[in-house]
Structure formats: structure tokens, C-alpha cells
């Protein structure tokens, strides 16, 4: 059976060019910390990738810290024991949005009582007035505030007002960590313009390998407390021999992602597929709820619920019909629970439990869209909803 893979927000298949770069890197036998020729060759691959990652977000190569993924990068960033200009400048309280990824919702290394949630409105946008009130009430004598907000929500695809948040961070002398995992390659990201102090990335969301990510700092000497110590790697901010092939593939994926921002085969094509799907979805099921539809969204994502269809059941039926989608964040979708993102937006548990997320990517084609629509129509017809009216509108 031909399958349609439409879960790129969970992981995007490895691009052929990235695979080629990784295969070549696996032939380099040296340890990148060794001074001989083989070691220098491995080091060269890492430093090339470091520059490619930095270029994607407008940063200095020296401020890129390679990690095992974005979850580790988020944990590393959310550190009360921060340094600025290499001098201690601690943070005493973390303010994170109510719709963050689980790796941020855990609060990093802040104590539970030192974490506050920023509410969002019904369109999935962070409440800037509420954030300002929180920062107004923050006691700078106890330490600086730290803000953590994802640039693009992993479920709804809603784009947050990150520049406005950066301005608030500057006004209140707060740290601002940006989870840019779902934004990279889909919207332009320039750290200086945004005003964030750190930014996390993941290779496998970009068509790169799994198990590689990066924390990018905004300036030299701006440093979190290391999570993994015991070696000089990554400027002593992340000990352990680097994953050379994975990092090389990550760099190539970032290079491709930067080009995809303006390519007709990149985000323009993905948005066309997403828009066509939503038009078909509304025609097929007029009662459908498309979450965050009134907000700015990235062009590849659609999270929706059709009243009368359960999310988990629909997910399984689509999978059996050859379509891979998800019910939300891949780090949460194994749990039979309502999306915390949708409940934070004010939706009932019943509605949130019916959510399905479709996310297009670099290798998505119209055939994938056709299979998705066909299988979804079959599911509507088989389930106890007003299928007569749904079909006549299809």
C-alpha cells in the first residue's frame, strides 16, 4: 500500500542530500578533539555545520552549542545560574507560555514555585498584557526574569508575536529563550531582530537526522550552567565526543532549510497543499474546527477536530488507510489525554480530545493530499455523525 506521510512536525524524513553528507562524514575516522590530521578533518566537519546552523538564525558560529536534540537544548537554556559577559547574572523566575512543548513545561532547572504560566487567548496567541503584568510584579533584586516561548506552536502552527516579546524582555532586562524548533525553515529567524537571548533547534524537524540539536546563544559570554560536564567540548558547555556525522547532517539540513524559505518547492508548495486540504475539509465537514485559523500560522500545519469523531480512533483509522498524521506533539501523542495547548486556548476536553494534526513537509505531494481527503471522507461516512450533509457538501 502506498502511504501518505503527513506528520512532518513530529519528524521530517531525511533529505537525500543530508544522507550523502552523513555517509561521507562516517568515513572520517578521527576524534574531533584530536590534533592529528584525522582529528582535524572531523573538527572541520563540525565547524562547517556550526556555521550553517548559525547562518539559519543570524548568529555567530561560536555561539552554537550542539546537543542531543531540542529537549536537551531547552533544558540547558532554562538555567537559573546564567552568566552574561562571563560574569554571574542569575535568573530567579521563569515565565513560560501555557502552550509550550513538554520539554519547556517541565521548567528546566527552575524550582516549581519559581515557574509561572503566561496565558494565551482563544486564537492561541500569548497574552502580552498578562506577560507585562507578570514582569512588572517581578522582583529584580531576587534575580532576573526569564521568559520561555516557542516561536511556532507545534500543534496549531500558530506564530507567536516573538518580536514584541523580545521588546518586553529588553524593557525588563529579562532573558528570553525561544524554542524555534517548528519555526526554523518556515519563517525567517534573525536572533538580533527578535531580541531573544537563546534559541533551540532540532535537526530532524528540518529533514536532518534524529538525535541532534543545538542551543544558540545571542552573544559571546552569555552562558547557561552546563548540564553535562567532564570535558572541553562545545566550549565546556556540553561535554562528550560530538556526533560528527549527525552534526554534519544537521548543518546540511539547515542550509537546505534556509533555501526553502523562498523556494517554490519549499514552504510555498506546503502552504498550497495545506490550504487545499482546509478547503476540502470545510466542504466535507462544515462543522469542522480548525484551531488557530484566525491567527498567523506557518504554511504547513493544520490541527482540526470534526465533532462526532474521536481523535484517537480517527488517527488509527487513517493509519490503517495509509495516512500518517498525529493527534498533537510527538512527545505527548502516546498518551490518551486532551491537548494542553487546546485546553489552554479555552476548548473543552471533549473537543480537544478529537484533535488531529496534519503537517506537510519537503517531500509532500498532491497524491498525499488526495489520499488524506479520501480516507477522511470514508471515516466520516462510517461514523455516527451527520454524514448525509457532510457528503453532499464534499
Coordinates of C-alpha atoms in Angstrom, one line a residue:
X1 CA 0.0 0.0 0.0
X2 CA 1.3 3.5 -0.9
X3 CA 1.3 5.6 2.2
X4 CA 1.0 9.4 2.8
X5 CA 3.3 10.6 5.4
X6 CA 1.9 13.9 6.8
X7 CA 3.5 14.2 10.2
X8 CA 6.5 16.4 9.5
X9 CA 6.0 18.4 12.7
X10 CA 6.9 15.2 14.6
X11 CA 9.8 14.3 12.3
X12 CA 10.6 15.1 8.7
X13 CA 12.2 12.3 6.6
X14 CA 15.9 12.6 5.9
X15 CA 16.7 14.6 2.8
X16 CA 18.8 12.7 0.3
X17 CA 21.5 15.4 0.3
X18 CA 21.7 15.2 4.1
X19 CA 22.1 11.4 3.9
X20 CA 25.0 11.9 1.4
X21 CA 26.8 14.3 3.7
X22 CA 26.4 12.0 6.6
X23 CA 27.7 9.0 4.7
X24 CA 30.8 11.0 3.8
X25 CA 31.2 12.1 7.4
X26 CA 31.1 8.5 8.6
X27 CA 34.2 7.8 6.6
X28 CA 36.1 10.4 8.7
X29 CA 37.6 8.3 11.5
X30 CA 39.2 10.9 13.7
X31 CA 38.1 12.2 17.1
X32 CA 37.3 15.9 16.6
X33 CA 39.3 16.7 19.8
X34 CA 42.5 15.1 18.4
X35 CA 45.2 17.3 16.9
X36 CA 46.3 14.9 14.1
X37 CA 45.1 15.1 10.5
X38 CA 42.2 12.7 11.1
X39 CA 41.0 14.6 14.1
X40 CA 41.3 18.0 12.3
X41 CA 39.1 16.6 9.5
X42 CA 36.4 15.6 11.9
X43 CA 36.7 19.0 13.6
X44 CA 36.4 20.7 10.2
X45 CA 33.0 19.0 9.6
X46 CA 31.7 20.2 12.9
X47 CA 32.8 23.7 12.4
X48 CA 31.3 23.9 8.9
X49 CA 28.0 22.7 10.4
X50 CA 28.3 25.2 13.2
X51 CA 28.4 28.0 10.7
X52 CA 25.5 26.6 8.7
X53 CA 23.4 26.4 11.8
X54 CA 24.4 29.9 12.9
X55 CA 23.6 31.3 9.4
X56 CA 20.0 30.0 9.6
X57 CA 19.3 32.2 12.6
X58 CA 21.6 35.1 12.1
X59 CA 24.0 34.1 14.9
X60 CA 27.8 33.8 15.4
X61 CA 29.1 30.3 14.8
X62 CA 30.9 30.4 18.1
X63 CA 27.6 30.8 20.0
X64 CA 26.2 27.5 18.7
X65 CA 26.2 24.6 21.2
X66 CA 25.5 21.2 19.8
X67 CA 23.3 18.9 21.8
X68 CA 21.4 15.6 21.5
X69 CA 18.3 17.4 20.5
X70 CA 16.0 20.3 21.2
X71 CA 14.7 18.8 24.5
X72 CA 18.3 18.9 25.9
X73 CA 18.8 22.3 24.4
X74 CA 15.7 23.6 26.2
X75 CA 16.8 22.1 29.5
X76 CA 20.3 23.6 29.1
X77 CA 18.8 27.0 28.3
X78 CA 16.4 27.1 31.3
X79 CA 19.1 27.5 33.8
X80 CA 18.8 29.9 36.8
X81 CA 22.6 30.0 37.0
X82 CA 23.2 32.2 34.0
X83 CA 26.3 34.2 33.1
X84 CA 26.4 37.3 31.0
X85 CA 29.8 38.6 29.7
X86 CA 31.2 35.5 31.6
X87 CA 30.0 37.0 34.9
X88 CA 27.2 35.5 37.1
X89 CA 23.9 37.1 36.3
X90 CA 21.3 34.6 37.7
X91 CA 17.6 34.3 36.9
X92 CA 15.2 33.9 39.7
X93 CA 11.9 33.2 38.0
X94 CA 10.7 31.5 34.8
X95 CA 7.7 32.8 32.8
X96 CA 6.6 30.3 30.2
X97 CA 3.5 30.2 28.0
X98 CA 0.7 27.8 28.7
X99 CA 1.2 26.1 25.3
X100 CA 4.8 25.2 25.5
X101 CA 6.4 21.9 24.4
X102 CA 6.6 19.4 27.3
X103 CA 10.4 19.9 27.4
X104 CA 9.8 23.5 28.4
X105 CA 6.7 22.9 30.5
X106 CA 8.8 20.9 32.9
X107 CA 10.5 24.2 33.8
X108 CA 14.1 23.2 33.1
X109 CA 16.1 23.6 36.3
X110 CA 13.8 26.1 38.0
X111 CA 12.0 25.0 41.2
X112 CA 8.3 24.5 40.7
X113 CA 7.5 27.6 42.8
X114 CA 9.7 29.7 40.6
X115 CA 7.7 29.0 37.4
X116 CA 4.6 30.9 36.2
X117 CA 2.4 30.3 33.2
X118 CA 1.6 33.1 30.7
X119 CA -2.0 32.6 29.4
X120 CA -2.9 32.5 25.8
X121 CA -6.1 33.8 24.1
X122 CA -8.6 31.6 22.2
X123 CA -6.6 32.0 19.0
X124 CA -3.5 30.5 20.6
X125 CA -1.6 33.8 21.0
X126 CA 0.4 34.6 24.1
X127 CA -1.3 37.3 26.2
X128 CA 1.3 40.1 26.0
X129 CA -0.6 42.3 28.6
X130 CA -0.5 39.4 31.1
X131 CA 3.2 38.9 30.5
X132 CA 3.8 42.6 31.1
X133 CA 1.9 42.5 34.3
X134 CA 4.0 39.5 35.4
X135 CA 7.2 41.3 34.6
X136 CA 6.0 44.4 36.4
X137 CA 5.5 42.3 39.5
X138 CA 8.8 40.5 39.2
X139 CA 11.4 41.5 41.9
X140 CA 14.7 42.1 40.0
X141 CA 16.5 42.2 43.4
X142 CA 16.0 38.4 43.6
X143 CA 17.4 37.9 40.1
X144 CA 16.4 38.4 36.5
X145 CA 13.3 37.2 34.9
X146 CA 13.5 34.5 32.2
X147 CA 10.8 34.2 29.5
X148 CA 10.3 31.0 27.5
X149 CA 8.0 31.0 24.5
X150 CA 8.0 28.8 21.3
X151 CA 8.1 30.8 18.1
X152 CA 5.6 28.5 16.4
X153 CA 3.3 26.2 18.2
X154 CA 4.0 22.5 17.4
X155 CA 0.3 21.6 17.3
X156 CA -1.6 24.5 15.8
X157 CA 1.2 26.1 13.8
X158 CA 0.3 29.5 15.3
X159 CA 3.1 32.0 15.1
X160 CA 3.7 33.9 18.3
X161 CA 4.5 37.7 18.5
X162 CA 8.1 36.9 19.2
X163 CA 9.4 40.4 18.3
X164 CA 7.0 42.0 20.8
X165 CA 8.1 39.5 23.4
X166 CA 11.7 40.4 22.7
X167 CA 10.9 44.0 23.2
X168 CA 9.3 43.3 26.6
X169 CA 12.4 41.2 27.6
X170 CA 14.7 44.1 26.7
X171 CA 12.5 46.6 28.6
X172 CA 12.6 44.5 31.8
X173 CA 16.2 43.2 31.3
X174 CA 14.8 39.6 31.2
X175 CA 16.3 36.6 29.5
X176 CA 14.2 35.3 26.6
X177 CA 14.6 31.7 25.4
X178 CA 12.9 30.9 22.1
X179 CA 12.0 27.4 21.2
X180 CA 12.4 27.7 17.4
X181 CA 12.0 24.0 16.5
X182 CA 8.9 24.4 14.5
X183 CA 9.8 27.8 13.1
X184 CA 13.2 27.0 11.6
X185 CA 12.9 26.8 7.8
X186 CA 9.3 28.0 7.9
X187 CA 9.6 31.6 8.9
X188 CA 12.7 33.9 8.9
X189 CA 14.6 33.9 12.2
X190 CA 17.2 36.5 13.0
X191 CA 18.1 36.5 16.7
X192 CA 19.2 40.1 16.8
X193 CA 15.9 41.3 15.4
X194 CA 13.8 39.1 17.6
X195 CA 15.7 40.1 20.8
X196 CA 16.0 36.6 22.2
X197 CA 18.9 35.6 24.4
X198 CA 18.9 31.9 23.4
X199 CA 17.2 29.7 20.8
X200 CA 16.8 26.0 20.4
X201 CA 16.8 23.9 17.2
X202 CA 16.2 20.3 16.2
X203 CA 17.8 18.6 13.2
X204 CA 15.0 16.0 12.5
X205 CA 12.3 18.7 12.1
X206 CA 14.3 20.0 9.1
X207 CA 14.9 16.8 7.2
X208 CA 18.1 16.1 9.2
X209 CA 19.0 13.2 11.4
X210 CA 17.3 12.4 14.7
X211 CA 19.3 12.8 17.9
X212 CA 21.0 16.1 17.1
X213 CA 20.0 19.7 18.1
X214 CA 21.5 23.0 19.1
X215 CA 21.2 25.8 21.7
X216 CA 22.3 29.1 20.1
X217 CA 23.2 31.9 22.4
X218 CA 22.8 35.6 21.4
X219 CA 26.3 36.8 22.5
X220 CA 29.7 35.7 23.5
X221 CA 30.0 35.2 27.2
X222 CA 26.2 34.7 27.6
X223 CA 26.2 31.1 29.1
X224 CA 23.9 28.7 30.9
X225 CA 25.1 26.4 33.6
X226 CA 26.3 23.2 31.8
X227 CA 24.2 20.1 32.1
X228 CA 26.9 17.6 31.1
X229 CA 30.4 18.3 32.4
X230 CA 33.7 16.4 32.2
X231 CA 35.3 17.6 29.0
X232 CA 36.2 20.7 27.0
X233 CA 33.8 20.1 24.1
X234 CA 31.4 22.8 23.0
X235 CA 33.4 25.5 24.9
X236 CA 32.9 23.4 28.1
X237 CA 29.2 23.9 27.9
X238 CA 28.4 20.3 26.7
X239 CA 31.0 17.6 27.4
X240 CA 31.3 14.4 25.4
X241 CA 32.6 13.5 22.0
X242 CA 30.5 15.1 19.3
X243 CA 28.2 13.2 17.0
X244 CA 30.2 14.2 13.9
X245 CA 28.0 12.6 11.2
X246 CA 24.8 13.8 12.9
X247 CA 26.1 17.3 13.3
X248 CA 27.3 17.4 9.6
X249 CA 23.8 16.3 8.5
X250 CA 22.3 18.9 10.8
X251 CA 24.4 21.6 9.1
X252 CA 23.3 20.5 5.7
X253 CA 19.6 20.4 6.8
X254 CA 19.9 24.0 8.0
X255 CA 21.5 25.0 4.7
X256 CA 18.5 23.4 2.9
X257 CA 16.0 25.0 5.2
X258 CA 17.4 28.5 4.6
X259 CA 16.9 28.0 0.8
X260 CA 13.4 26.5 1.3
X261 CA 12.2 29.8 2.8
X262 CA 11.9 31.3 -0.7
X263 CA 11.8 28.2 -2.9
X264 CA 8.6 27.2 -4.8
X265 CA 9.3 23.6 -3.8
X266 CA 9.6 24.7 -0.2
X267 CA 7.2 26.4 2.1
X268 CA 5.2 27.9 -0.8
X269 CA 4.2 24.4 -2.0
X270 CA 3.5 23.2 1.5
X271 CA 1.1 26.1 2.1
X272 CA -0.7 25.4 -1.1
X273 CA -1.2 21.8 0.0
X274 CA -2.4 22.9 3.4
X275 CA -4.8 25.5 2.1
X276 CA -6.3 23.0 -0.4
X277 CA -6.7 20.5 2.4
X278 CA -8.5 23.0 4.6
X279 CA -10.8 24.0 1.8
X280 CA -11.7 20.3 1.2
X281 CA -12.1 19.8 4.9
X282 CA -14.6 22.6 5.3
X283 CA -16.5 21.4 2.2
X284 CA -16.6 17.8 3.6
X285 CA -17.4 18.7 7.2
X286 CA -18.8 22.2 7.6
X287 CA -18.8 21.8 11.4
X288 CA -15.0 21.3 11.5
X289 CA -13.0 23.3 13.9
X290 CA -9.6 24.4 12.6
X291 CA -7.6 25.5 15.6
X292 CA -5.8 28.9 15.4
X293 CA -7.2 29.6 11.9
X294 CA -7.7 33.3 12.7
X295 CA -4.1 33.7 13.8
X296 CA -0.9 33.9 11.7
X297 CA 0.2 30.3 11.1
X298 CA 3.1 28.6 9.3
X299 CA 2.0 27.2 6.0
X300 CA 2.5 23.5 6.5
X301 CA 0.3 22.9 9.6
X302 CA -3.4 22.2 10.2
X303 CA -4.9 21.0 13.5
X304 CA -8.6 20.3 13.4
X305 CA -11.5 18.4 15.0
X306 CA -14.7 17.2 13.5
X307 CA -17.5 17.0 16.1
X308 CA -18.5 13.4 16.5
X309 CA -15.1 11.9 15.6
X310 CA -12.7 10.9 18.4
X311 CA -9.1 11.8 17.7
X312 CA -7.5 8.5 18.8
X313 CA -10.0 6.5 16.7
X314 CA -9.6 8.7 13.7
X315 CA -5.8 8.5 14.0
X316 CA -5.9 4.7 13.9
X317 CA -8.3 4.6 11.0
X318 CA -6.2 7.0 9.0
X319 CA -3.1 4.9 9.7
X320 CA -4.9 1.7 8.5
X321 CA -5.9 3.6 5.4
X322 CA -2.3 4.5 4.7
X323 CA -2.1 8.0 6.1
X324 CA 0.3 9.0 8.9
X325 CA -0.8 12.0 10.9
X326 CA -0.8 12.7 14.7
X327 CA -3.0 14.0 17.5
X328 CA -0.5 16.6 18.7
X329 CA 3.1 16.8 19.9
X330 CA 5.0 13.6 19.2
X331 CA 6.3 13.8 22.8
X332 CA 2.7 13.6 24.1
X333 CA 0.8 11.8 21.5
X334 CA 1.3 8.4 23.1
X335 CA -0.9 9.5 26.0
X336 CA -4.7 9.3 25.8
X337 CA -5.2 12.8 27.1
X338 CA -6.6 16.1 25.7
X339 CA -4.1 18.5 24.2
X340 CA -2.9 21.0 26.9
X341 CA -2.5 23.5 24.0
X342 CA -6.2 23.4 23.1
X343 CA -7.4 23.4 26.7
X344 CA -5.2 26.5 27.3
X345 CA -7.0 28.1 24.4
X346 CA -10.3 27.5 26.1
X347 CA -11.6 24.4 24.3
X348 CA -13.3 21.7 26.2
X349 CA -11.6 18.4 26.9
X350 CA -14.2 16.7 24.7
X351 CA -13.3 19.0 21.7
X352 CA -9.6 18.8 22.4
X353 CA -9.7 15.0 22.6
X354 CA -10.9 15.0 19.0
X355 CA -7.9 16.9 17.6
X356 CA -5.9 15.7 14.6
X357 CA -2.7 17.4 13.4
X358 CA -1.7 17.3 9.7
X359 CA 1.7 18.7 8.8
X360 CA 3.1 18.8 5.3
X361 CA 6.8 18.8 4.5
X362 CA 9.6 18.8 1.9
X363 CA 8.5 15.6 0.2
X364 CA 4.7 16.1 0.4
X365 CA 2.8 15.8 -2.9
X366 CA -0.7 16.2 -4.2
X367 CA -1.1 12.4 -4.1
X368 CA -0.6 12.6 -0.3
X369 CA -3.3 15.2 -0.1
X370 CA -5.7 13.1 -2.2
X371 CA -5.2 10.0 -0.1
X372 CA -5.8 12.0 3.1
X373 CA -9.0 13.5 1.9
X374 CA -10.3 10.2 0.5
X375 CA -9.6 8.4 3.8
X376 CA -11.1 11.1 5.9
X377 CA -14.3 11.1 3.8
X378 CA -14.6 7.3 4.4
X379 CA -14.2 7.8 8.1
X380 CA -16.9 10.5 8.2
X381 CA -19.2 8.2 6.3
X382 CA -18.6 5.2 8.7
X383 CA -19.0 7.2 11.9
X384 CA -22.2 8.3 13.7
X385 CA -22.2 11.9 12.5
X386 CA -24.4 13.6 10.0
X387 CA -22.7 12.1 7.0
X388 CA -25.5 12.8 4.6
X389 CA -25.0 16.5 4.9
X390 CA -21.2 16.1 5.1
X391 CA -21.1 14.1 1.8
X392 CA -23.4 16.4 -0.1
X393 CA -21.0 19.3 0.7
X394 CA -17.9 17.3 -0.3

